[in-house]
mmCIF file of C-alpha atoms in Angstrom:
data_model
loop_
_atom_site.group_PDB
_atom_site.id
_atom_site.type_symbol
_atom_site.label_atom_id
_atom_site.label_comp_id
_atom_site.label_asym_id
_atom_site.label_seq_id
_atom_site.Cartn_x
_atom_site.Cartn_y
_atom_site.Cartn_z
ATOM 1 C CA GLN T 1 18.837 -5.622 -1.381
ATOM 2 C CA ALA T 2 15.477 -6.185 -3.070
ATOM 3 C CA ALA T 3 13.200 -4.020 -5.199
ATOM 4 C CA TYR T 4 10.047 -4.278 -7.295
ATOM 5 C CA VAL T 5 8.448 -1.493 -9.323
ATOM 6 C CA LEU T 6 5.074 -2.035 -10.957
ATOM 7 C CA ASP T 7 2.861 0.044 -13.243
ATOM 8 C CA HIS T 8 -0.506 -0.338 -11.541
ATOM 9 C CA GLU T 9 -2.605 0.343 -14.651
ATOM 10 C CA SER T 10 -0.945 -2.012 -17.124
ATOM 11 C CA GLY T 11 0.631 -4.521 -14.755
ATOM 12 C CA THR T 12 3.996 -3.929 -16.420
ATOM 13 C CA VAL T 13 6.965 -4.723 -14.186
ATOM 14 C CA LEU T 14 9.459 -1.876 -14.502
ATOM 15 C CA LEU T 15 12.099 -3.223 -12.123
ATOM 16 C CA ALA T 16 12.628 -6.538 -10.366
ATOM 17 C CA LYS T 17 15.634 -7.193 -8.149
ATOM 18 C CA GLN T 18 15.480 -10.252 -5.902
ATOM 19 C CA ALA T 19 11.737 -9.596 -5.868
ATOM 20 C CA ASP T 20 10.875 -13.134 -4.718
ATOM 21 C CA VAL T 21 13.431 -13.268 -1.899
ATOM 22 C CA ALA T 22 11.698 -13.390 1.488
ATOM 23 C CA LEU T 23 13.096 -10.771 3.873
ATOM 24 C CA PRO T 24 12.015 -9.297 7.233
ATOM 25 C CA PRO T 25 9.745 -6.349 6.323
ATOM 26 C CA ALA T 26 9.664 -4.541 9.681
ATOM 27 C CA SER T 27 6.735 -2.096 9.799
ATOM 28 C CA MET T 28 5.766 -2.688 6.166
ATOM 29 C CA SER T 29 3.957 -5.774 7.490
ATOM 30 C CA LYS T 30 1.481 -3.296 9.032
ATOM 31 C CA LEU T 31 0.011 -2.941 5.544
ATOM 32 C CA MET T 32 -1.663 -6.309 6.096
ATOM 33 C CA THR T 33 -2.985 -5.266 9.519
ATOM 34 C CA LEU T 34 -4.507 -2.184 7.916
ATOM 35 C CA PHE T 35 -5.913 -4.201 5.006
ATOM 36 C CA LEU T 36 -7.736 -6.467 7.471
ATOM 37 C CA ALA T 37 -8.939 -3.450 9.466
ATOM 38 C CA PHE T 38 -10.447 -1.968 6.292
ATOM 39 C CA GLU T 39 -12.102 -5.329 5.619
ATOM 40 C CA ALA T 40 -13.559 -5.445 9.144
ATOM 41 C CA LEU T 41 -14.915 -1.905 8.755
ATOM 42 C CA ARG T 42 -16.488 -2.766 5.405
ATOM 43 C CA ASP T 43 -18.097 -5.910 6.825
ATOM 44 C CA GLY T 44 -19.402 -4.159 9.941
ATOM 45 C CA ARG T 45 -17.208 -6.089 12.395
ATOM 46 C CA LEU T 46 -15.615 -2.774 13.439
ATOM 47 C CA ARG T 47 -17.062 0.733 13.766
ATOM 48 C CA TRP T 48 -15.163 3.970 13.227
ATOM 49 C CA ASP T 49 -16.138 5.335 16.619
ATOM 50 C CA GLU T 50 -15.668 2.043 18.489
ATOM 51 C CA ARG T 51 -13.260 2.511 21.412
ATOM 52 C CA LEU T 52 -10.865 -0.366 21.999
ATOM 53 C CA PRO T 53 -9.009 -1.106 25.246
ATOM 54 C CA VAL T 54 -5.218 -1.207 25.482
ATOM 55 C CA SER T 55 -3.833 -4.467 26.869
ATOM 56 C CA THR T 56 -0.531 -4.947 28.664
ATOM 57 C CA HIS T 57 0.506 -7.125 25.715
ATOM 58 C CA ALA T 58 -0.010 -4.193 23.341
ATOM 59 C CA MET T 59 2.379 -2.145 25.473
ATOM 60 C CA SER T 60 5.038 -4.877 25.577
ATOM 61 C CA TYR T 61 6.533 -3.998 22.195
ATOM 62 C CA GLY T 62 9.394 -1.557 21.745
ATOM 63 C CA GLY T 63 10.150 0.603 18.721
ATOM 64 C CA SER T 64 7.667 3.024 17.189
ATOM 65 C CA THR T 65 4.788 3.748 19.510
ATOM 66 C CA MET T 66 1.548 5.697 19.723
ATOM 67 C CA CYS T 67 2.376 6.126 23.445
ATOM 68 C CA LEU T 68 -0.766 4.327 24.570
ATOM 69 C CA ASP T 69 -1.587 3.374 28.156
ATOM 70 C CA THR T 70 -3.796 0.647 29.625
ATOM 71 C CA THR T 71 -6.148 3.358 30.880
ATOM 72 C CA ASP T 72 -6.798 4.521 27.286
ATOM 73 C CA ARG T 73 -9.789 3.632 25.133
ATOM 74 C CA ILE T 74 -8.918 4.504 21.531
ATOM 75 C CA THR T 75 -11.276 4.861 18.581
ATOM 76 C CA VAL T 76 -10.663 2.634 15.585
ATOM 77 C CA GLU T 77 -10.181 5.701 13.402
ATOM 78 C CA ASP T 78 -7.433 7.079 15.653
ATOM 79 C CA LEU T 79 -5.734 3.682 15.764
ATOM 80 C CA ILE T 80 -5.622 3.534 11.976
ATOM 81 C CA ARG T 81 -4.081 7.008 11.843
ATOM 82 C CA GLY T 82 -1.682 6.009 14.596
ATOM 83 C CA ILE T 83 -0.497 3.052 12.531
ATOM 84 C CA ILE T 84 -0.178 4.848 9.186
ATOM 85 C CA VAL T 85 1.317 8.139 10.388
ATOM 86 C CA LEU T 86 3.042 7.210 13.651
ATOM 87 C CA SER T 87 3.763 3.529 12.836
ATOM 88 C CA GLY T 88 2.586 2.566 16.317
ATOM 89 C CA ASN T 89 3.464 -1.008 17.225
ATOM 90 C CA ASP T 90 1.114 -0.742 20.198
ATOM 91 C CA ALA T 91 -1.743 0.520 17.999
ATOM 92 C CA CYS T 92 -1.422 -2.539 15.758
ATOM 93 C CA VAL T 93 -1.898 -4.922 18.655
ATOM 94 C CA VAL T 94 -4.901 -3.002 20.017
ATOM 95 C CA LEU T 95 -6.521 -3.205 16.585
ATOM 96 C CA ALA T 96 -5.573 -6.870 16.169
ATOM 97 C CA GLU T 97 -7.073 -7.791 19.529
ATOM 98 C CA GLY T 98 -10.169 -5.760 18.748
ATOM 99 C CA ILE T 99 -10.720 -7.702 15.515
ATOM 100 C CA SER T 100 -9.709 -11.231 16.520
ATOM 101 C CA GLY T 101 -9.537 -11.310 20.323
ATOM 102 C CA THR T 102 -5.819 -12.070 20.471
ATOM 103 C CA GLU T 103 -2.829 -11.057 18.391
ATOM 104 C CA GLU T 104 -2.102 -14.737 17.735
ATOM 105 C CA ALA T 105 -5.554 -15.272 16.227
ATOM 106 C CA PHE T 106 -5.176 -12.107 14.159
ATOM 107 C CA VAL T 107 -1.807 -13.272 12.800
ATOM 108 C CA ALA T 108 -3.498 -16.476 11.621
ATOM 109 C CA ARG T 109 -5.965 -14.270 9.754
ATOM 110 C CA MET T 110 -3.056 -12.287 8.258
ATOM 111 C CA ASN T 111 -1.491 -15.449 6.887
ATOM 112 C CA ALA T 112 -4.800 -16.719 5.521
ATOM 113 C CA GLU T 113 -5.366 -13.387 3.751
ATOM 114 C CA ALA T 114 -1.839 -13.457 2.343
ATOM 115 C CA LYS T 115 -2.580 -16.803 0.684
ATOM 116 C CA LYS T 116 -5.856 -15.451 -0.686
ATOM 117 C CA LEU T 117 -4.057 -12.457 -2.218
ATOM 118 C CA GLY T 118 -1.416 -14.674 -3.824
ATOM 119 C CA MET T 119 1.391 -13.604 -1.507
ATOM 120 C CA THR T 120 2.904 -17.042 -1.921
ATOM 121 C CA ASN T 121 6.347 -16.360 -0.421
ATOM 122 C CA SER T 122 5.313 -14.420 2.677
ATOM 123 C CA THR T 123 4.450 -15.275 6.273
ATOM 124 C CA PHE T 124 3.550 -13.089 9.257
ATOM 125 C CA GLY T 125 4.416 -13.684 12.911
ATOM 126 C CA THR T 126 3.189 -10.433 14.501
ATOM 127 C CA SER T 127 0.680 -7.708 13.700
ATOM 128 C CA ASN T 128 3.361 -5.007 13.561
ATOM 129 C CA GLY T 129 6.547 -6.494 12.101
ATOM 130 C CA TRP T 130 8.568 -6.377 15.309
ATOM 131 C CA PRO T 131 11.542 -8.827 15.077
ATOM 132 C CA ASP T 132 10.262 -12.326 15.837
ATOM 133 C CA GLU T 133 13.217 -14.659 15.234
ATOM 134 C CA GLY T 134 12.607 -14.795 11.510
ATOM 135 C CA ARG T 135 8.956 -15.841 11.462
ATOM 136 C CA THR T 136 7.863 -12.730 9.567
ATOM 137 C CA GLN T 137 9.252 -12.833 6.023
ATOM 138 C CA VAL T 138 7.814 -10.929 3.040
ATOM 139 C CA THR T 139 8.981 -10.436 -0.551
ATOM 140 C CA ALA T 140 9.083 -7.177 -2.488
ATOM 141 C CA LYS T 141 6.688 -8.621 -5.083
ATOM 142 C CA ASP T 142 4.237 -9.701 -2.386
ATOM 143 C CA LEU T 143 4.299 -6.233 -0.812
ATOM 144 C CA ALA T 144 3.381 -4.832 -4.238
ATOM 145 C CA LYS T 145 0.473 -7.303 -4.441
ATOM 146 C CA LEU T 146 -0.728 -6.139 -1.027
ATOM 147 C CA ALA T 147 -0.402 -2.462 -2.007
ATOM 148 C CA VAL T 148 -2.309 -3.012 -5.256
ATOM 149 C CA SER T 149 -5.041 -4.924 -3.405
ATOM 150 C CA THR T 150 -5.399 -2.102 -0.863
ATOM 151 C CA ILE T 151 -5.697 0.567 -3.553
ATOM 152 C CA ARG T 152 -8.091 -1.536 -5.658
ATOM 153 C CA ASP T 153 -10.355 -2.923 -2.916
ATOM 154 C CA TYR T 154 -10.558 0.090 -0.593
ATOM 155 C CA PRO T 155 -9.951 3.195 -2.759
ATOM 156 C CA ASP T 156 -11.920 5.593 -0.550
ATOM 157 C CA LEU T 157 -10.246 4.469 2.670
ATOM 158 C CA TYR T 158 -6.879 4.461 0.940
ATOM 159 C CA ARG T 159 -7.275 8.082 -0.137
ATOM 160 C CA LYS T 160 -8.641 9.125 3.250
ATOM 161 C CA PHE T 161 -5.822 7.730 5.380
ATOM 162 C CA TYR T 162 -2.625 7.017 3.464
ATOM 163 C CA GLN T 163 -2.099 10.580 2.274
ATOM 164 C CA GLN T 164 -2.300 12.091 5.770
ATOM 165 C CA LYS T 165 0.890 14.068 6.329
ATOM 166 C CA GLU T 166 0.710 14.436 10.126
ATOM 167 C CA PHE T 167 -1.249 13.297 13.145
ATOM 168 C CA SER T 168 -1.663 14.736 16.623
ATOM 169 C CA TRP T 169 -1.850 12.357 19.549
ATOM 170 C CA GLY T 170 -0.977 12.826 23.204
ATOM 171 C CA LYS T 171 0.263 15.806 25.208
ATOM 172 C CA THR T 172 3.742 17.040 26.090
ATOM 173 C CA MET T 173 4.977 16.844 29.657
ATOM 174 C CA GLY T 174 4.743 20.131 31.535
ATOM 175 C CA LYS T 175 2.838 22.487 29.221
ATOM 176 C CA GLY T 176 0.507 19.765 28.006
ATOM 177 C CA GLU T 177 0.730 20.854 24.384
ATOM 178 C CA ASN T 178 -0.474 18.597 21.568
ATOM 179 C CA ILE T 179 2.187 16.237 20.191
ATOM 180 C CA VAL T 180 2.133 16.450 16.386
ATOM 181 C CA GLN T 181 4.177 13.947 14.389
ATOM 182 C CA ALA T 182 4.824 13.902 10.634
ATOM 183 C CA ASN T 183 4.174 10.915 8.383
ATOM 184 C CA ARG T 184 7.453 9.085 7.796
ATOM 185 C CA ASN T 185 6.606 8.422 4.138
ATOM 186 C CA PRO T 186 9.576 10.026 2.308
ATOM 187 C CA ILE T 187 7.716 10.755 -0.957
ATOM 188 C CA LEU T 188 4.556 12.484 0.329
ATOM 189 C CA GLY T 189 4.711 16.118 -0.766
ATOM 190 C CA ARG T 190 7.977 15.490 -2.623
ATOM 191 C CA VAL T 191 7.048 13.203 -5.537
ATOM 192 C CA PRO T 192 4.152 14.335 -7.774
ATOM 193 C CA GLY T 193 1.036 12.272 -7.092
ATOM 194 C CA ALA T 194 2.513 10.408 -4.112
ATOM 195 C CA ASP T 195 -0.306 8.915 -2.030
ATOM 196 C CA GLY T 196 1.127 6.108 0.159
ATOM 197 C CA LEU T 197 2.105 3.790 1.760
ATOM 198 C CA LYS T 198 4.505 2.645 4.518
ATOM 199 C CA THR T 199 8.092 2.713 5.702
ATOM 200 C CA GLY T 200 9.809 0.099 7.821
ATOM 201 C CA HIS T 201 12.993 -0.144 9.846
ATOM 202 C CA THR T 202 14.568 -2.436 12.394
ATOM 203 C CA ALA T 203 18.193 -3.398 12.928
ATOM 204 C CA GLU T 204 17.296 -6.861 11.599
ATOM 205 C CA ALA T 205 15.459 -5.688 8.468
ATOM 206 C CA GLY T 206 17.295 -2.482 7.642
ATOM 207 C CA TYR T 207 15.300 0.190 5.828
ATOM 208 C CA GLY T 208 12.297 -0.613 3.655
ATOM 209 C CA PHE T 209 9.610 1.300 1.806
ATOM 210 C CA THR T 210 6.398 0.494 -0.034
ATOM 211 C CA GLY T 211 5.248 3.527 -2.000
ATOM 212 C CA SER T 212 2.705 4.587 -4.586
ATOM 213 C CA ALA T 213 2.212 7.623 -6.812
ATOM 214 C CA GLU T 214 -0.478 8.415 -9.369
ATOM 215 C CA GLN T 215 0.664 10.342 -12.434
#
């Protein structure tokens, strides 16, 4: 329905199809949550080993989950991996509340950052992209701006996290074996130089993908 392909080095637009049409992005909106988490880590407002509590609100979302529980205390580093690899809706809220106190306050920060990055046709209503009666709308061009900003502003963190192909979290029932899940990024290990970023899917949004490869 919409597409935008950009050469990062030159800024040349290789493909633009309804690139300025605002659409529900599903989990691709988590790119902004991660961008703000990287910012908080850089500024010292979060620590890698800081353990954040899981609220009942964080567990209220359906869809993709990190399978958290209110008895858990999760490190920031594990939450970031849980968002990138597992696409955990619950992990997003835990991180949002850890940064801003409430998800609502964090969403206000997401929208302020979007304006700062020049994402002029996008608005966020949740930290994770769960359907919210149309409040969250993002364009393909704006997702490219967010991807470019992530790669440019946080290159070390980008390389550390977005290329991770799998993540182990939780135990199976019965035998208690580690649960290992693969990154849902369809180009990692398949397209030369692929290094990110995020898939998205809901019944409302359909399928979406924001990807990057260095060649």
